[in-house]
């Protein structure tokens, strides 16, 4: 009862102590002011980031926004220009939102184009990779063919070289046989001249015949007798000398016949061997030509491989560039979409600022506390009589009701006072 009497007789401008679950009106207005300040900061940040608006216009909107939003703390005092300024900010945000939405549509279309282009470049890269793989395999095949041609050429050249070395020794033997035949033929003619007689330089010719007979390793007795017999004229020879001269002629002619047979026998062998050497040379020359062709084919394959490598590198570079461009466009699209969300949030903040702060809820005491206060006011004590109780009950019934009405009026006046104080 003492607490109720103290609260009821306080001045109307003084608020009763808060004892309920709801926040007092002053705290409610502070929260609204904080929300309005947050909206102003959000709008200013969004406007500052709008590159579609000139920098000077953004600066003007950001500097004028707090002055226009401040009046909205008390909607009854807002000026038309301030409201128009807020509408101007909203219009700028709407234009930026429309421009960003067009940008999103354009970037989405560009993303489709970039995706198709990336697909084409990926196919080009795959084709280039297959071409490079084929060129690489071709180089390996040409290198193997070149190595095989070089081996075959080396084998053919070795065969030709071996045949030439063998042919040199055989040709020397064959030439020796021909030289022997030529010497035998010359000796035969000399012996015939000496046997027939009437020649000049008998001693020189006799010495040549003696040298020839010694060279063919004729019988020494025959050589000695032939020297004496052939040195005489036919009419001066004895029967033994004539027999010796005839035998010398037979020996020399027999040697000529023998050598002639050998030369005739060697001729086809020599021709065949020469033909074989010529064939081996031709084979070796063909293999040398094959090596040259293999070298040229390898160079061409290597050139094709280098061209395929360059094409593949360019295809990979173009593919990476297309991928980078598509990724950059997708990132920019996400950024623009995020900017649209921020612009929408800023537009909502503008509408909240234009609507002003929400009305403050009245401070209502808990029903349990009010009931306890009423019970304490009507309960009689031992020191008071029944008459006092009735008079006191009358006061206790009428005064609290009037005080409650005055209290309600005081609470209704608080938001405007708090708003004006703010």
Coordinates of C-alpha atoms in Angstrom, one line a residue:
X1 CA 0.0 0.0 0.0
X2 CA 2.8 2.4 0.8
X3 CA 4.4 1.6 -2.7
X4 CA 1.1 2.2 -4.5
X5 CA 0.5 5.5 -2.7
X6 CA 4.0 6.8 -3.5
X7 CA 3.6 5.9 -7.3
X8 CA 0.1 7.3 -7.6
X9 CA 1.0 10.8 -6.2
X10 CA 4.2 11.3 -8.3
X11 CA 4.1 14.0 -11.1
X12 CA 2.6 12.9 -14.4
X13 CA 5.8 13.4 -16.4
X14 CA 7.6 10.9 -14.2
X15 CA 7.5 7.3 -15.4
X16 CA 6.8 4.6 -12.9
X17 CA 9.5 2.1 -12.3
X18 CA 9.5 -0.7 -14.9
X19 CA 8.5 -4.1 -13.4
X20 CA 7.0 -5.9 -16.4
X21 CA 8.5 -8.1 -19.2
X22 CA 8.2 -5.5 -21.9
X23 CA 11.1 -2.9 -22.4
X24 CA 10.5 0.7 -21.4
X25 CA 9.5 3.1 -24.2
X26 CA 12.9 4.9 -24.1
X27 CA 14.8 1.7 -24.6
X28 CA 12.5 0.8 -27.5
X29 CA 13.2 4.1 -29.3
X30 CA 17.0 3.7 -28.8
X31 CA 16.8 0.3 -30.6
X32 CA 14.8 1.9 -33.5
X33 CA 17.4 4.7 -33.8
X34 CA 20.1 2.1 -33.9
X35 CA 18.2 0.2 -36.6
X36 CA 17.7 3.4 -38.6
X37 CA 21.5 4.2 -38.3
X38 CA 22.3 0.7 -39.6
X39 CA 19.9 1.2 -42.5
X40 CA 21.6 4.6 -43.3
X41 CA 25.0 2.9 -43.2
X42 CA 23.8 0.1 -45.5
X43 CA 22.3 2.5 -48.0
X44 CA 25.4 4.7 -48.1
X45 CA 27.7 1.7 -48.6
X46 CA 25.5 0.3 -51.5
X47 CA 25.3 3.8 -53.1
X48 CA 29.0 4.3 -52.8
X49 CA 29.6 1.0 -54.7
X50 CA 27.3 1.7 -57.5
X51 CA 29.6 2.4 -60.4
X52 CA 26.7 3.1 -62.8
X53 CA 26.1 6.3 -60.9
X54 CA 28.7 9.1 -61.5
X55 CA 31.0 9.7 -58.6
X56 CA 29.7 13.2 -57.9
X57 CA 26.2 12.0 -57.8
X58 CA 27.1 9.2 -55.4
X59 CA 28.9 11.7 -53.2
X60 CA 25.8 14.0 -53.2
X61 CA 23.4 11.1 -52.3
X62 CA 25.7 9.8 -49.5
X63 CA 26.1 13.2 -48.0
X64 CA 22.4 14.1 -48.1
X65 CA 21.2 10.7 -46.9
X66 CA 21.7 11.3 -43.1
X67 CA 19.9 14.7 -43.3
X68 CA 16.9 13.2 -45.0
X69 CA 16.9 10.1 -42.7
X70 CA 17.2 12.2 -39.6
X71 CA 13.8 13.8 -40.1
X72 CA 12.1 10.5 -40.3
X73 CA 12.7 9.9 -36.6
X74 CA 9.6 12.2 -36.3
X75 CA 7.4 11.6 -39.3
X76 CA 5.2 14.6 -38.6
X77 CA 8.1 17.0 -39.1
X78 CA 9.6 15.6 -42.4
X79 CA 9.8 18.0 -45.2
X80 CA 8.7 17.2 -48.7
X81 CA 12.2 17.8 -50.1
X82 CA 13.6 15.3 -47.7
X83 CA 10.9 12.7 -48.7
X84 CA 11.7 13.5 -52.3
X85 CA 15.4 13.0 -51.7
X86 CA 14.7 9.6 -50.2
X87 CA 12.6 8.8 -53.3
X88 CA 15.5 10.0 -55.4
X89 CA 17.8 7.6 -53.7
X90 CA 15.3 4.8 -54.2
X91 CA 15.0 5.7 -57.9
X92 CA 18.8 5.5 -58.3
X93 CA 18.8 2.2 -56.6
X94 CA 16.0 1.0 -58.8
X95 CA 17.9 2.1 -61.9
X96 CA 21.0 0.4 -60.6
X97 CA 19.0 -2.8 -59.9
X98 CA 17.5 -2.7 -63.4
X99 CA 20.9 -2.2 -65.0
X100 CA 22.4 -5.0 -62.8
X101 CA 19.6 -7.4 -63.8
X102 CA 20.2 -6.6 -67.5
X103 CA 23.9 -7.3 -66.8
X104 CA 23.0 -10.6 -65.2
X105 CA 20.9 -11.6 -68.3
X106 CA 23.7 -10.5 -70.6
X107 CA 26.3 -12.4 -68.6
X108 CA 24.2 -15.5 -68.5
X109 CA 23.9 -15.4 -72.3
X110 CA 27.6 -14.7 -72.6
X111 CA 28.2 -17.7 -70.2
X112 CA 26.3 -19.9 -72.6
X113 CA 28.3 -18.7 -75.5
X114 CA 31.5 -19.1 -73.5
X115 CA 30.5 -22.6 -72.6
X116 CA 29.9 -23.5 -76.2
X117 CA 33.2 -21.9 -77.2
X118 CA 35.0 -23.8 -74.5
X119 CA 33.4 -27.1 -75.7
X120 CA 34.6 -26.3 -79.3
X121 CA 38.1 -25.5 -78.0
X122 CA 38.1 -28.7 -75.9
X123 CA 37.3 -30.7 -79.0
X124 CA 40.0 -28.9 -80.9
X125 CA 42.5 -29.7 -78.1
X126 CA 41.5 -33.4 -78.3
X127 CA 41.9 -33.4 -82.0
X128 CA 45.3 -31.7 -81.7
X129 CA 46.3 -34.2 -79.0
X130 CA 45.4 -37.1 -81.3
X131 CA 47.3 -35.5 -84.1
X132 CA 50.3 -35.0 -81.9
X133 CA 50.1 -38.6 -80.7
X134 CA 49.9 -39.9 -84.3
X135 CA 52.9 -37.6 -85.3
X136 CA 54.9 -38.9 -82.3
X137 CA 54.2 -42.5 -83.3
X138 CA 55.2 -41.6 -86.9
X139 CA 58.5 -40.2 -85.7
X140 CA 59.2 -43.3 -83.7
X141 CA 58.3 -45.5 -86.8
X142 CA 60.5 -43.4 -89.1
X143 CA 63.4 -43.4 -86.6
X144 CA 63.1 -47.3 -86.4
X145 CA 63.0 -47.4 -90.2
X146 CA 66.1 -45.2 -90.4
X147 CA 68.0 -47.4 -87.9
X148 CA 67.0 -50.5 -89.9
X149 CA 68.1 -48.9 -93.2
X150 CA 71.4 -47.9 -91.7
X151 CA 72.0 -51.4 -90.4
X152 CA 71.2 -52.9 -93.8
X153 CA 73.4 -50.3 -95.5
X154 CA 76.3 -51.2 -93.2
X155 CA 75.8 -54.9 -93.9
X156 CA 75.7 -54.3 -97.7
X157 CA 78.7 -52.1 -97.6
X158 CA 80.6 -54.8 -95.6
X159 CA 79.7 -57.4 -98.1
X160 CA 80.9 -55.2 -100.9
X161 CA 84.1 -54.4 -99.1
X162 CA 84.8 -58.0 -98.4
X163 CA 84.1 -58.9 -102.0
X164 CA 86.4 -56.2 -103.2
X165 CA 89.2 -57.4 -100.9
X166 CA 88.8 -61.0 -102.1
X167 CA 88.6 -59.7 -105.7
X168 CA 91.9 -57.9 -105.4
X169 CA 93.8 -61.1 -104.5
X170 CA 92.0 -63.1 -107.1
X171 CA 92.5 -60.4 -109.7
X172 CA 96.2 -60.4 -108.8
X173 CA 96.4 -64.1 -109.4
X174 CA 94.5 -63.8 -112.7
X175 CA 96.7 -61.0 -113.8
X176 CA 99.7 -63.1 -112.9
X177 CA 98.4 -65.9 -115.1
X178 CA 97.9 -63.4 -118.0
X179 CA 101.4 -62.0 -117.5
X180 CA 102.8 -65.5 -117.5
X181 CA 101.0 -66.2 -120.7
X182 CA 102.3 -63.1 -122.2
X183 CA 105.9 -64.0 -121.2
X184 CA 105.5 -67.5 -122.5
X185 CA 104.2 -66.2 -125.8
X186 CA 107.1 -63.8 -126.1
X187 CA 109.5 -66.6 -125.3
X188 CA 108.0 -68.9 -127.8
X189 CA 108.5 -66.3 -130.6
X190 CA 112.1 -65.8 -129.5
X191 CA 112.8 -69.6 -129.5
X192 CA 111.2 -69.9 -132.9
X193 CA 113.4 -67.1 -134.3
X194 CA 116.5 -68.7 -132.8
X195 CA 115.6 -72.2 -134.0
X196 CA 115.0 -70.9 -137.6
X197 CA 118.2 -68.8 -137.5
X198 CA 119.1 -65.7 -139.4
X199 CA 118.2 -63.3 -136.6
X200 CA 120.2 -60.5 -135.0
X201 CA 121.2 -60.1 -131.4
X202 CA 121.4 -63.8 -130.9
X203 CA 123.2 -63.6 -127.6
X204 CA 120.5 -61.3 -126.1
X205 CA 117.7 -63.5 -127.3
X206 CA 119.5 -66.6 -126.1
X207 CA 119.9 -65.0 -122.6
X208 CA 116.2 -64.1 -122.6
X209 CA 115.2 -67.7 -123.4
X210 CA 117.6 -68.9 -120.7
X211 CA 116.1 -66.5 -118.2
X212 CA 112.6 -67.6 -119.1
X213 CA 113.5 -71.3 -118.8
X214 CA 115.0 -70.6 -115.4
X215 CA 111.9 -68.7 -114.4
X216 CA 109.6 -71.6 -115.2
X217 CA 112.0 -73.9 -113.4
X218 CA 112.8 -76.0 -116.4
X219 CA 115.4 -78.8 -116.1
X220 CA 118.9 -77.4 -115.6
X221 CA 120.5 -79.7 -118.1
X222 CA 118.0 -78.5 -120.7
X223 CA 118.7 -74.9 -119.8
X224 CA 122.4 -75.3 -120.2
X225 CA 122.1 -77.3 -123.4
X226 CA 119.5 -74.8 -124.8
X227 CA 121.9 -71.9 -124.3
X228 CA 124.5 -73.5 -126.4
X229 CA 122.2 -75.0 -129.0
X230 CA 120.2 -71.8 -129.7
X231 CA 123.4 -69.7 -129.9
X232 CA 124.5 -71.7 -133.0
X233 CA 123.2 -71.3 -136.5
X234 CA 120.9 -74.0 -137.8
X235 CA 123.5 -75.4 -140.2
X236 CA 126.2 -75.4 -137.4
X237 CA 124.2 -77.4 -135.0
X238 CA 124.9 -81.1 -134.2
X239 CA 122.1 -83.6 -133.9
X240 CA 122.1 -83.2 -130.1
X241 CA 121.8 -79.4 -130.6
X242 CA 119.0 -79.7 -133.0
X243 CA 117.2 -82.1 -130.6
X244 CA 117.8 -79.7 -127.8
X245 CA 116.4 -76.7 -129.7
X246 CA 113.3 -78.7 -130.7
X247 CA 112.7 -79.8 -127.1
X248 CA 113.1 -76.2 -125.9
X249 CA 110.5 -75.1 -128.4
X250 CA 108.1 -77.9 -127.2
X251 CA 108.6 -76.9 -123.6
X252 CA 107.9 -73.2 -124.3
X253 CA 104.9 -74.0 -126.5
X254 CA 103.5 -76.4 -123.9
X255 CA 103.8 -73.6 -121.3
X256 CA 101.9 -71.3 -123.6
X257 CA 99.2 -73.9 -124.1
X258 CA 98.9 -74.4 -120.4
X259 CA 98.7 -70.8 -119.6
X260 CA 96.2 -70.2 -122.4
X261 CA 94.0 -72.9 -120.9
X262 CA 94.3 -71.3 -117.5
X263 CA 93.4 -67.8 -118.8
X264 CA 90.4 -69.3 -120.7
X265 CA 89.3 -71.0 -117.5
X266 CA 89.7 -67.9 -115.4
X267 CA 87.9 -65.5 -117.7
X268 CA 84.3 -66.6 -116.9
X269 CA 85.2 -66.7 -113.2
X270 CA 86.6 -63.2 -113.4
X271 CA 83.6 -62.0 -115.2
X272 CA 81.2 -63.6 -112.7
X273 CA 83.2 -62.3 -109.8
X274 CA 83.3 -58.8 -111.3
X275 CA 79.5 -59.0 -111.8
X276 CA 79.0 -60.0 -108.2
X277 CA 81.1 -57.2 -106.9
X278 CA 79.2 -54.8 -109.1
X279 CA 75.9 -56.2 -107.8
X280 CA 77.1 -55.9 -104.2
X281 CA 78.1 -52.3 -104.9
X282 CA 74.6 -51.7 -106.5
X283 CA 72.9 -53.2 -103.5
X284 CA 75.0 -51.1 -101.1
X285 CA 74.2 -48.0 -103.1
X286 CA 70.5 -48.8 -103.0
X287 CA 70.8 -49.2 -99.2
X288 CA 72.6 -45.9 -99.0
X289 CA 69.8 -44.3 -101.0
X290 CA 67.3 -45.9 -98.6
X291 CA 69.2 -44.4 -95.7
X292 CA 69.0 -41.0 -97.3
X293 CA 65.2 -41.5 -97.9
X294 CA 64.8 -42.7 -94.3
X295 CA 66.7 -39.6 -93.1
X296 CA 64.5 -37.3 -95.2
X297 CA 61.3 -39.1 -94.0
X298 CA 62.4 -38.8 -90.4
X299 CA 63.1 -35.1 -90.8
X300 CA 59.6 -34.6 -92.4
X301 CA 58.0 -36.6 -89.5
X302 CA 59.9 -34.5 -87.0
X303 CA 58.7 -31.3 -88.7
X304 CA 55.1 -32.7 -88.6
X305 CA 55.6 -33.5 -85.0
X306 CA 56.8 -30.0 -84.1
X307 CA 53.9 -28.5 -86.0
X308 CA 51.5 -30.8 -84.1
X309 CA 53.2 -29.9 -80.8
X310 CA 52.7 -26.2 -81.6
X311 CA 49.1 -26.7 -82.6
X312 CA 48.5 -28.7 -79.4
X313 CA 50.1 -26.0 -77.3
X314 CA 48.0 -23.3 -79.0
X315 CA 44.9 -25.4 -78.5
X316 CA 45.6 -25.8 -74.8
X317 CA 46.3 -22.1 -74.5
X318 CA 43.1 -21.2 -76.3
X319 CA 41.2 -23.7 -74.1
X320 CA 42.6 -22.2 -70.9
X321 CA 41.9 -18.7 -72.1
X322 CA 38.2 -19.7 -72.9
X323 CA 38.0 -21.4 -69.5
X324 CA 39.5 -18.3 -67.8
X325 CA 37.1 -16.1 -69.6
X326 CA 34.1 -18.2 -68.7
X327 CA 35.2 -18.4 -65.1
X328 CA 35.7 -14.6 -65.0
X329 CA 32.3 -14.0 -66.5
X330 CA 30.7 -16.4 -64.0
X331 CA 32.5 -14.7 -61.1
X332 CA 31.3 -11.3 -62.4
X333 CA 27.8 -12.7 -62.7
X334 CA 27.8 -13.9 -59.1
X335 CA 29.1 -10.5 -58.0
X336 CA 26.4 -8.7 -59.9
X337 CA 23.8 -11.0 -58.4
X338 CA 25.2 -10.3 -55.0
X339 CA 25.1 -6.6 -55.8
X340 CA 21.4 -6.9 -56.7
X341 CA 20.7 -8.5 -53.3
X342 CA 22.5 -5.6 -51.7
X343 CA 20.5 -3.1 -53.7
X344 CA 17.3 -4.9 -52.8
X345 CA 18.3 -4.7 -49.1
X346 CA 19.1 -1.0 -49.5
X347 CA 15.7 -0.4 -51.1
X348 CA 14.0 -2.1 -48.2
X349 CA 16.1 0.0 -45.8
X350 CA 14.9 3.2 -47.7
X351 CA 11.3 2.1 -47.3
X352 CA 11.9 1.5 -43.6
X353 CA 13.4 4.9 -43.2
X354 CA 10.5 6.5 -45.1
X355 CA 8.0 4.7 -42.8
X356 CA 9.6 6.1 -39.7
X357 CA 10.1 4.3 -36.3
X358 CA 7.5 1.8 -35.2
X359 CA 5.1 2.9 -32.4
X360 CA 6.3 2.1 -28.9
X361 CA 4.4 -0.5 -27.0
X362 CA 2.8 0.7 -23.7
X363 CA 4.4 -0.4 -20.4
X364 CA 2.0 -2.9 -18.8
X365 CA 2.5 -4.4 -15.4
X366 CA 2.2 -8.0 -14.9
X367 CA -1.3 -9.2 -13.9
X368 CA 0.1 -11.0 -10.8
X369 CA 1.7 -7.8 -9.5
X370 CA -1.5 -5.7 -10.1
X371 CA -3.6 -8.3 -8.3
X372 CA -1.2 -8.3 -5.3
X373 CA -1.4 -4.5 -5.1
X374 CA -5.2 -4.5 -5.1
X375 CA -5.4 -7.1 -2.4
X376 CA -2.9 -5.2 -0.2
X377 CA -5.1 -2.1 -0.5
X378 CA -8.4 -3.7 0.7
X379 CA -7.1 -6.0 3.5
X380 CA -8.0 -4.4 7.0
X381 CA -5.6 -4.2 9.9
X382 CA -6.0 -4.6 13.6
X383 CA -5.5 -0.9 14.3
X384 CA -8.4 0.3 12.1
X385 CA -12.1 0.0 12.8
X386 CA -14.9 -1.1 10.3
X387 CA -15.9 2.5 9.5
X388 CA -12.4 3.5 8.7
X389 CA -12.1 0.5 6.6
X390 CA -15.2 1.4 4.6
X391 CA -14.0 5.0 4.1
X392 CA -10.5 3.7 3.3
X393 CA -12.0 1.1 0.9
X394 CA -13.8 3.9 -0.9
X395 CA -10.7 5.9 -1.3
X396 CA -8.7 2.8 -2.2
X397 CA -11.3 2.0 -4.9
X398 CA -11.7 5.5 -6.4
X399 CA -8.2 6.9 -6.2
X400 CA -6.4 4.0 -7.8
X401 CA -8.8 4.2 -10.8
X402 CA -8.2 7.9 -11.3
X403 CA -4.5 7.4 -10.8
X404 CA -4.6 4.6 -13.4
X405 CA -6.2 6.9 -15.9
X406 CA -3.7 9.6 -15.2
X407 CA -0.9 7.0 -15.5
X408 CA -2.2 5.9 -18.9
X409 CA -2.2 9.4 -20.2
X410 CA 1.4 10.0 -19.0
X411 CA 2.5 6.8 -20.8
X412 CA 0.9 7.8 -24.1
X413 CA 2.7 11.2 -24.0
X414 CA 6.1 9.5 -23.5
X415 CA 6.9 8.6 -27.2
X416 CA 6.5 12.1 -28.5
X417 CA 8.6 13.5 -25.6
X418 CA 11.2 10.9 -26.1
X419 CA 11.2 11.5 -29.9
X420 CA 11.5 15.2 -29.4
X421 CA 14.3 14.7 -26.9
X422 CA 16.0 12.4 -29.4

